[in-house]
Coordinates of C-alpha atoms in Angstrom, one line a residue:
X1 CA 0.0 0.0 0.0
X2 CA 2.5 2.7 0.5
X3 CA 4.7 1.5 -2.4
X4 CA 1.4 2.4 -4.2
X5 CA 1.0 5.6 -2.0
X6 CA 4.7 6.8 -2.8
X7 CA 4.3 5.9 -6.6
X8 CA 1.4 7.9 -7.4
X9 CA 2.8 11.0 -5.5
X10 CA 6.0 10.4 -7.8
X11 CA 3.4 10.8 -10.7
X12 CA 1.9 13.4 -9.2
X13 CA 5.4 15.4 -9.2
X14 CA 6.3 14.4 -12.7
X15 CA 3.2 15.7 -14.0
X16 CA 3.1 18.8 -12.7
X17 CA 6.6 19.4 -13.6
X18 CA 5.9 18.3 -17.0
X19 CA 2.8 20.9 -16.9
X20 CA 5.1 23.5 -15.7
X21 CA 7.8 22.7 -18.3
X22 CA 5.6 22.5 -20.6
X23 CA 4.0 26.3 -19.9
X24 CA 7.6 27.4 -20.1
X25 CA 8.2 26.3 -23.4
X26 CA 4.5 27.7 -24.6
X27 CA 5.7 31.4 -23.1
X28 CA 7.3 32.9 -25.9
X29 CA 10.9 34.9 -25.1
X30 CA 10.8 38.4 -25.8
X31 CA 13.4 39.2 -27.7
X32 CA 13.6 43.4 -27.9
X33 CA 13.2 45.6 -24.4
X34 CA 12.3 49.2 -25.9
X35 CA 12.3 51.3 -23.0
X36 CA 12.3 55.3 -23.2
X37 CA 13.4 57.1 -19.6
X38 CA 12.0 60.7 -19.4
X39 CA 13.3 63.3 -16.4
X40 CA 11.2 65.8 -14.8
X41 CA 13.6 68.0 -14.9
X42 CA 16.8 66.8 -16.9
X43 CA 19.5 66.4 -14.1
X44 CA 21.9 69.8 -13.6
X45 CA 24.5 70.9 -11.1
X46 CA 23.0 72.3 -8.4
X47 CA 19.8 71.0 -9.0
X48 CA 17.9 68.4 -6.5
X49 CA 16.9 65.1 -8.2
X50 CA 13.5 65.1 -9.4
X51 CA 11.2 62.8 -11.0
X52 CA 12.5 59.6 -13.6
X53 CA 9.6 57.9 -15.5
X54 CA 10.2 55.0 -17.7
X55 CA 7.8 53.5 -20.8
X56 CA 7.6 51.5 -23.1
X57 CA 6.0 50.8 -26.6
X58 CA 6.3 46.6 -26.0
X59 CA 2.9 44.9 -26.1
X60 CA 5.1 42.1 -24.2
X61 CA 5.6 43.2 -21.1
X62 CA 4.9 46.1 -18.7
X63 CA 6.8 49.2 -16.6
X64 CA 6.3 49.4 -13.4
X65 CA 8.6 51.5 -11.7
X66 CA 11.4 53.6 -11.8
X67 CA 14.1 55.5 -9.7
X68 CA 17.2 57.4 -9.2
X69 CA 19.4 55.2 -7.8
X70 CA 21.9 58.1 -6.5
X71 CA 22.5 59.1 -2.8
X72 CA 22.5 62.3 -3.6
X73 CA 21.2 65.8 -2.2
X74 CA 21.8 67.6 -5.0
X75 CA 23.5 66.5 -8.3
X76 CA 27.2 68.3 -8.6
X77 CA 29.1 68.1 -11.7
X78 CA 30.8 64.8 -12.5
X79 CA 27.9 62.5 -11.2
X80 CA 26.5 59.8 -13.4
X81 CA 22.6 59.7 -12.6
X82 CA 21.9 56.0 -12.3
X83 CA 18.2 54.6 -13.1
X84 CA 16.5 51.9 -11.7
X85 CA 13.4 50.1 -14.1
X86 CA 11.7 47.5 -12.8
X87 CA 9.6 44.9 -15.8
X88 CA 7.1 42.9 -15.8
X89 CA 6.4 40.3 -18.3
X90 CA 2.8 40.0 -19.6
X91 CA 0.6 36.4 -20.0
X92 CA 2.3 34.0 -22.3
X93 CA 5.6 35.9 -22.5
X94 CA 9.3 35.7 -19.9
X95 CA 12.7 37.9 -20.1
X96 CA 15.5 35.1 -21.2
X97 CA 18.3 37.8 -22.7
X98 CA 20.6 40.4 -20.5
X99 CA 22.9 41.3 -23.0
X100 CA 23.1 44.7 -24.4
X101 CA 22.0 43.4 -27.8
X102 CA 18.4 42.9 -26.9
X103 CA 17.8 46.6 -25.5
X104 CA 16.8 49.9 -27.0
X105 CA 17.4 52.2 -24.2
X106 CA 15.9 56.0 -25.7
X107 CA 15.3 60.0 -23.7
X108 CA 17.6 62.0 -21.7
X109 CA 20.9 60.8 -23.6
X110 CA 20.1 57.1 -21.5
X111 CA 21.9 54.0 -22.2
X112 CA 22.3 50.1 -20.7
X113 CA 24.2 49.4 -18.2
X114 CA 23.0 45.8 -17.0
X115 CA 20.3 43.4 -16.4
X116 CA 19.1 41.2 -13.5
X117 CA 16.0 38.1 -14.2
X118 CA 14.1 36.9 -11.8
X119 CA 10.9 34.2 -10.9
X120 CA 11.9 32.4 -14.1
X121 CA 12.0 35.5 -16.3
X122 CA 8.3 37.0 -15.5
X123 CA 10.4 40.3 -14.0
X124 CA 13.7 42.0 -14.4
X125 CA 15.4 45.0 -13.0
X126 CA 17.3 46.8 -15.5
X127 CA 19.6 49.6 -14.8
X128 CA 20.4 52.2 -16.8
X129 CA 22.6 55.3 -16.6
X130 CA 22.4 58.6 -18.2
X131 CA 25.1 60.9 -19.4
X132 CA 27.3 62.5 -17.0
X133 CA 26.7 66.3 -15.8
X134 CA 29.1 68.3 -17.0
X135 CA 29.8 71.7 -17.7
X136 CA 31.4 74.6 -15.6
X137 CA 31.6 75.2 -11.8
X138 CA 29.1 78.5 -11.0
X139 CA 31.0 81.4 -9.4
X140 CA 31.4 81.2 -5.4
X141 CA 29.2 83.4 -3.5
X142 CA 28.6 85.3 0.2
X143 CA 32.4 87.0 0.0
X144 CA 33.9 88.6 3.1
X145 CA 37.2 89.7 5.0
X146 CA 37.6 88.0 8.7
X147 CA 40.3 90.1 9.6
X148 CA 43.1 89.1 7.4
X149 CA 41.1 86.1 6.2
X150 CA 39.6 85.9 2.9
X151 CA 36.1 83.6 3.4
X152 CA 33.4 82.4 0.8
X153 CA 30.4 79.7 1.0
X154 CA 31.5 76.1 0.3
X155 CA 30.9 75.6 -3.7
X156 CA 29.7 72.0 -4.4
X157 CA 31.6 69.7 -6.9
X158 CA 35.0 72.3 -5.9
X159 CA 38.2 70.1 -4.7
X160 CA 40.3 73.0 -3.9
X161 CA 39.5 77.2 -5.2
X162 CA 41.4 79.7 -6.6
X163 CA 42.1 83.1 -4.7
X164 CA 43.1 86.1 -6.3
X165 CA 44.0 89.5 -4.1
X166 CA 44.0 92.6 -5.3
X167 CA 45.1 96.4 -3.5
X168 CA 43.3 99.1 -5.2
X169 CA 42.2 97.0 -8.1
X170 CA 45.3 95.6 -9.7
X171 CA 46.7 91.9 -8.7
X172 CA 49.0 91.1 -5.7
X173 CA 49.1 87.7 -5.2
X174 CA 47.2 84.2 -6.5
X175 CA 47.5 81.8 -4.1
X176 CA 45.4 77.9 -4.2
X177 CA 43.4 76.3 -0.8
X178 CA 41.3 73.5 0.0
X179 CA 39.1 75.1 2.3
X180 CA 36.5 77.8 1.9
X181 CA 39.4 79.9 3.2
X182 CA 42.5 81.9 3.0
X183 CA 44.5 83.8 5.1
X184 CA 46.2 87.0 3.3
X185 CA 48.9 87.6 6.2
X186 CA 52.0 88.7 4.8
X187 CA 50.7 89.9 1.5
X188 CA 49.8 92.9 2.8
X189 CA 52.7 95.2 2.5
X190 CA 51.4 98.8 1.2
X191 CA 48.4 100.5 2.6
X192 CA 45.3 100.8 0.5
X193 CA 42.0 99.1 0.2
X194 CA 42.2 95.1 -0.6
X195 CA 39.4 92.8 -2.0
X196 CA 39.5 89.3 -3.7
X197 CA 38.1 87.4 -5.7
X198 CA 37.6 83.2 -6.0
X199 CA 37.0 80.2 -8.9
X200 CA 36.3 76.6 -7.6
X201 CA 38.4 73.9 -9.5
X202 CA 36.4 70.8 -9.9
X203 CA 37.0 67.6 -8.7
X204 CA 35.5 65.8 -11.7
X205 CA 37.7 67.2 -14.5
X206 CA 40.5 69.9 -12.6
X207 CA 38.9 72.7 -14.5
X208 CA 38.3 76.2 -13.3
X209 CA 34.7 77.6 -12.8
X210 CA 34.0 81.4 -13.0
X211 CA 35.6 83.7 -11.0
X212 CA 33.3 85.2 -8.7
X213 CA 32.7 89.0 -8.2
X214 CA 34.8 91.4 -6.4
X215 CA 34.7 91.3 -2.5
X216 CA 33.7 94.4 0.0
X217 CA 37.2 96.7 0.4
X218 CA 39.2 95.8 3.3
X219 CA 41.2 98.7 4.3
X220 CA 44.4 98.8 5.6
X221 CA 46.4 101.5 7.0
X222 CA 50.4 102.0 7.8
X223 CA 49.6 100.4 11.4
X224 CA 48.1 97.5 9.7
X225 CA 50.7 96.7 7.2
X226 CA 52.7 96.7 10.3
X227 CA 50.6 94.2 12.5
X228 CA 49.8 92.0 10.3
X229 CA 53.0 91.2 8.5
X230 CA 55.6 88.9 9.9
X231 CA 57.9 92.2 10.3
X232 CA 58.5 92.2 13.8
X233 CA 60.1 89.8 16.6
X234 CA 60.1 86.5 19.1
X235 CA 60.1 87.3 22.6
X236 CA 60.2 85.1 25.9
X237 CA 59.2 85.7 29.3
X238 CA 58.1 83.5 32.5
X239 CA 55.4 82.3 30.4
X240 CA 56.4 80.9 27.1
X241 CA 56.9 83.0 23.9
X242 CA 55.0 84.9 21.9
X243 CA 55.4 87.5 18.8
X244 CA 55.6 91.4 19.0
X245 CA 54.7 92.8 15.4
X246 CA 57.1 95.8 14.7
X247 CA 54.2 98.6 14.6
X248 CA 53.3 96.9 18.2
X249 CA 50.9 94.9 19.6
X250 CA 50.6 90.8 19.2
X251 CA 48.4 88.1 17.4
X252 CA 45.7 86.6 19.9
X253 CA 43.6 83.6 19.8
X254 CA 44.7 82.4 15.7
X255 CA 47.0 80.7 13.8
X256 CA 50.0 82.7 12.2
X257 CA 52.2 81.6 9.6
X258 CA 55.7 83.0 10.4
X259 CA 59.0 82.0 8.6
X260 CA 57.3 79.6 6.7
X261 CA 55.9 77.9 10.0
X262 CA 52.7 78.0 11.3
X263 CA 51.9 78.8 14.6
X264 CA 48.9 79.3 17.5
X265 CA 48.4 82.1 19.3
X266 CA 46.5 81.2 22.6
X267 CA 43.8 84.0 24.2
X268 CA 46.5 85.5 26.1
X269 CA 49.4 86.0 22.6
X270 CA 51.3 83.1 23.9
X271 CA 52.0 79.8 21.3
X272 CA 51.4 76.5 22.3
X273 CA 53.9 74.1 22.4
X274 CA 53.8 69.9 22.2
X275 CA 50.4 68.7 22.2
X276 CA 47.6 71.8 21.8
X277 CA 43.5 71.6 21.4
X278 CA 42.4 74.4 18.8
X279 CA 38.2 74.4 18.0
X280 CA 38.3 70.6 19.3
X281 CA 41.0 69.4 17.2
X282 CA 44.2 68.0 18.6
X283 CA 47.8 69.4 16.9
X284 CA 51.0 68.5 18.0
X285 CA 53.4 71.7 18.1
X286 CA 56.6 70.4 19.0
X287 CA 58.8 72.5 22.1
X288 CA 59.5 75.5 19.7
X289 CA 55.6 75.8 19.0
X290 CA 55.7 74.9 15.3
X291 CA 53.1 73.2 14.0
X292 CA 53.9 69.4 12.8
X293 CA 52.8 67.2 9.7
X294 CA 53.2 63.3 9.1
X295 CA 54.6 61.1 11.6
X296 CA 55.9 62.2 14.8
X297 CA 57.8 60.2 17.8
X298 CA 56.1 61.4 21.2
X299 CA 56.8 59.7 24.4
X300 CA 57.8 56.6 22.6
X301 CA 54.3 56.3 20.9
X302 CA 53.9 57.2 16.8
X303 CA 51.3 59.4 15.7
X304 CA 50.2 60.9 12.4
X305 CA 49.3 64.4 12.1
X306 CA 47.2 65.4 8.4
X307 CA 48.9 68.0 6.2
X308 CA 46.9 71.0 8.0
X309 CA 48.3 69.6 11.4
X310 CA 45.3 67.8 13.0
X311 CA 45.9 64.6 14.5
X312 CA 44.7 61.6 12.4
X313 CA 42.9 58.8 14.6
X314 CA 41.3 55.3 13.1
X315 CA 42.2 53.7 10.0
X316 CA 45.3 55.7 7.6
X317 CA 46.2 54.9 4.1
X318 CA 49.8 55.7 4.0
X319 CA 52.3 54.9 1.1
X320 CA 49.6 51.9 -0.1
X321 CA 49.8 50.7 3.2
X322 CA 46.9 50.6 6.3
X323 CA 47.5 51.7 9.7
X324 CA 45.3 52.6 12.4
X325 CA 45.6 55.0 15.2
X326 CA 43.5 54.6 18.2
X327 CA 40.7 57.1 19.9
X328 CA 44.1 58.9 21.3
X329 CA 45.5 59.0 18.1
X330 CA 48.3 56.5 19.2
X331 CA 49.9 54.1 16.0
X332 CA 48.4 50.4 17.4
X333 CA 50.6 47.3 16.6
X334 CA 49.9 44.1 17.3
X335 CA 46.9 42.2 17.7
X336 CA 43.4 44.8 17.5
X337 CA 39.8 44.0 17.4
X338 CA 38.2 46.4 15.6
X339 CA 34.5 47.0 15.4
X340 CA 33.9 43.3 15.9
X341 CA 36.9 42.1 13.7
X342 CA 40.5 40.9 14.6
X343 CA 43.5 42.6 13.2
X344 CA 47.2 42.0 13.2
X345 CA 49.2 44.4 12.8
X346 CA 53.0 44.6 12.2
X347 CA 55.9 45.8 14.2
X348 CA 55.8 49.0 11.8
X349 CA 52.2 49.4 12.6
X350 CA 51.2 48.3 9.5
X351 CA 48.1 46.3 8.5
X352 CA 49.2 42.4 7.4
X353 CA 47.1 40.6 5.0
X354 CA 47.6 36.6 4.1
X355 CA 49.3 34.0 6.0
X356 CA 51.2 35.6 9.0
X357 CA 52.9 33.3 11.5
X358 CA 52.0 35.1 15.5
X359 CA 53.7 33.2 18.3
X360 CA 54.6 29.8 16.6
X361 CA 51.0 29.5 15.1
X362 CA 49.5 30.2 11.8
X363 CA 46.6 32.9 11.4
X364 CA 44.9 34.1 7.9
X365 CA 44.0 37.8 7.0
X366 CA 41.6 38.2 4.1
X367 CA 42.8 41.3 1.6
X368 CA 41.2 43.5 4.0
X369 CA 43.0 42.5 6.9
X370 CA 40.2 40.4 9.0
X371 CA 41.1 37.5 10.4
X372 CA 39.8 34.1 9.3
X373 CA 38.1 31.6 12.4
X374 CA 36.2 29.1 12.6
X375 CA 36.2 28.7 8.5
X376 CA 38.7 27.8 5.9
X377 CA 40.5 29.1 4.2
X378 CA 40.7 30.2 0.3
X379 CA 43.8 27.8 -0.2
X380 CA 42.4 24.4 1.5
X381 CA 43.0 24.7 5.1
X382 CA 40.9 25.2 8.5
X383 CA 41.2 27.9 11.7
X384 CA 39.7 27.4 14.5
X385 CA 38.0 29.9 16.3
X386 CA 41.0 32.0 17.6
X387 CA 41.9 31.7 14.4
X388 CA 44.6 29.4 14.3
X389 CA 45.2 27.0 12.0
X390 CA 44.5 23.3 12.7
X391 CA 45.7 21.8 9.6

């Protein structure tokens, strides 16, 4: 009785597979995907994303979605607005071909990237991008003097800006920054009135946007030159050392650049020396009160310190190699767990990757440095769950 049982259900299962195989075969493969993308409005620079539609003239399948696929705000120039479509297939038809051949992507300067089937071909996502916005970076806007400091509004899609200075309208100096930023100390040598002027560079192709318009005067007078040039002189008392400018008086609570070294002026005109805390960044000044870059030796611990002097803490990629500094900015070596993961690294600090032999065992880092346990191993062999390998 239940050999009888167990061969009808085996009948059962070959016919309905046979049923399904044999609706497959009747669903006939569409061979074209026409699909025209329309934007509401065309993405620009500056511009938030708005609306993407997507139709088609197929009597073979339906549209029934589609989105931007960009974590974007805004679009800047450079970015590559990526759509999303999602298809249905109709009755009697399936999707069977993801090659490029079988699409006719149309609108908005849209082409194919790629093509994903699913449940048997009755839906695919198919993404497409449009052409890349391009075109020049807008001039800078909201110009004004800080002081000595030049200052604009950040300009989206800029890497770095252009600043020119100018003393009663003709050119003094051109100088390049990163920041939405520049500090004019030193170039100030003749009394008159100073303004400036600013181009972003973008990031997508190095070129120069427009130059914006002229900032508000910024007089200076004889005293001025005086106080805000390097001209004057290093002096120590009880307290430490700070600068007297040669028309009098001292710079207070900012950085200075003096000699071609930048230093920080605490509330009181005196620098700060060895480690100081400036608008809750750390720096490290050294004794003389110069500002430091790259690595640096303190108390027998390595630290890195960024270009513009702030102390670099977490993961570092230095000369094509990882590092990573701790919450106190400290160069870890060793074993280091790390959100969750194991790390080892080397006696230089550096990140290790592969087979590295720790205390007479064996222990594997993928490419990105986590340890293996508990697994094995892309060449054949098994760690346990410190991660040592058994054989």
């Amino acid at each position: 009785m239940k050999k009888q049982i167990l061969c009808l259900m085996l009948a059962a299962v070959f016919a309905v597979g046979g049923l399904i195989t044999a609706e497959a075969a009747d669903e006939k493969k569409i061979e074209t995907v026409p699909v025209e993308v329309t934007c509401e409005p065309l993405p620009a620079a500056g511009d938030e994303p708005g609306t993407v539609k997507a139709a088609t003239t197929s009597q073979e399948f339906t549209v029934e979605w589609a989105e931007y696929t960009n974590d974007v705000d805004v679009w800047v120039l450079g970015d590559e607005p990526k759509v999303m479509v999602e298809l249905y297939a109709k009755d009697g038809f399936r999707f069977s071909y993801t090659s490029k051949s079988h699409f006719t992507i149309t609108g908005e300067g849209a082409s194919f990237k790629k093509a994903r089937l699913y449940d048997s071909g009755s839906r695919m996502e198919l993404e497409i991008e449009l052409e890349q916005i391009t075109g020049r970076l807008p001039a800078p806007e909201y110009l004004e003097w800080d002081g000595t400091e030049a200052v604009w509004d950040e300009l989206e899609g800029a890497k770095s800006y252009e600043v020119r200075l100018y003393r009663n309208g003709r050119t003094v100096t051109t100088e390049e920054t990163k920041n939405e930023y520049f500090d004019f100390s030193g170039h100030f040598t003749k009394e008159g009135d100073y303004s400036f002027r600013v181009r972003g560079i973008a990031r997508y192709n190095n070129r120069s946007g427009e130059w914006s318009d002229y900032s508000d005067d910024n007089y200076m007078d004889e005293r001025d030159i005086n106080r805000y040039n390097d001209n004057g002189r290093w002096i120590q008392d009880g307290r430490g050392w700070w600068f007297l400018y040669a028309g009098g008086g001292y710079p207070t609570s900012c950085w200075k650049e003096i000699n071609g070294a930048w230093y920080y002026f605490d509330a009181s005109g005196y620098i700060l020396t060895n480690w100081g805390r400036v608008d809750g960044r750390w720096y490290y000044f050294g004794p003389d009160g110069a500002r430091r870059t790259g690595w640096q030796l303190v108390n027998g611990r390595w630290y890195y310190m960024e270009s513009d002097g702030i102390m670099a803490t977490q993961w570092k990629l230095l000369n094509g190699k990882w590092y990573y500094l701790d919450a106190t900015g400290a160069m870890t070596t060793g074993w280091q767990q790390i959100k969750g993961y194991w790390y080892y690294m080397d006696p230089s600090g550096a990140m290790t990757t592969g087979w590295q032999q720790i205390n007479g065992k064996w222990y594997y880092m993928n490419p990105d440095g986590k340890m293996y346990s508990n697994t094995w191993t892309p060449d054949g062999h098994f760690v346990d769950a410190s991660g040592a390998m058994i054989w």
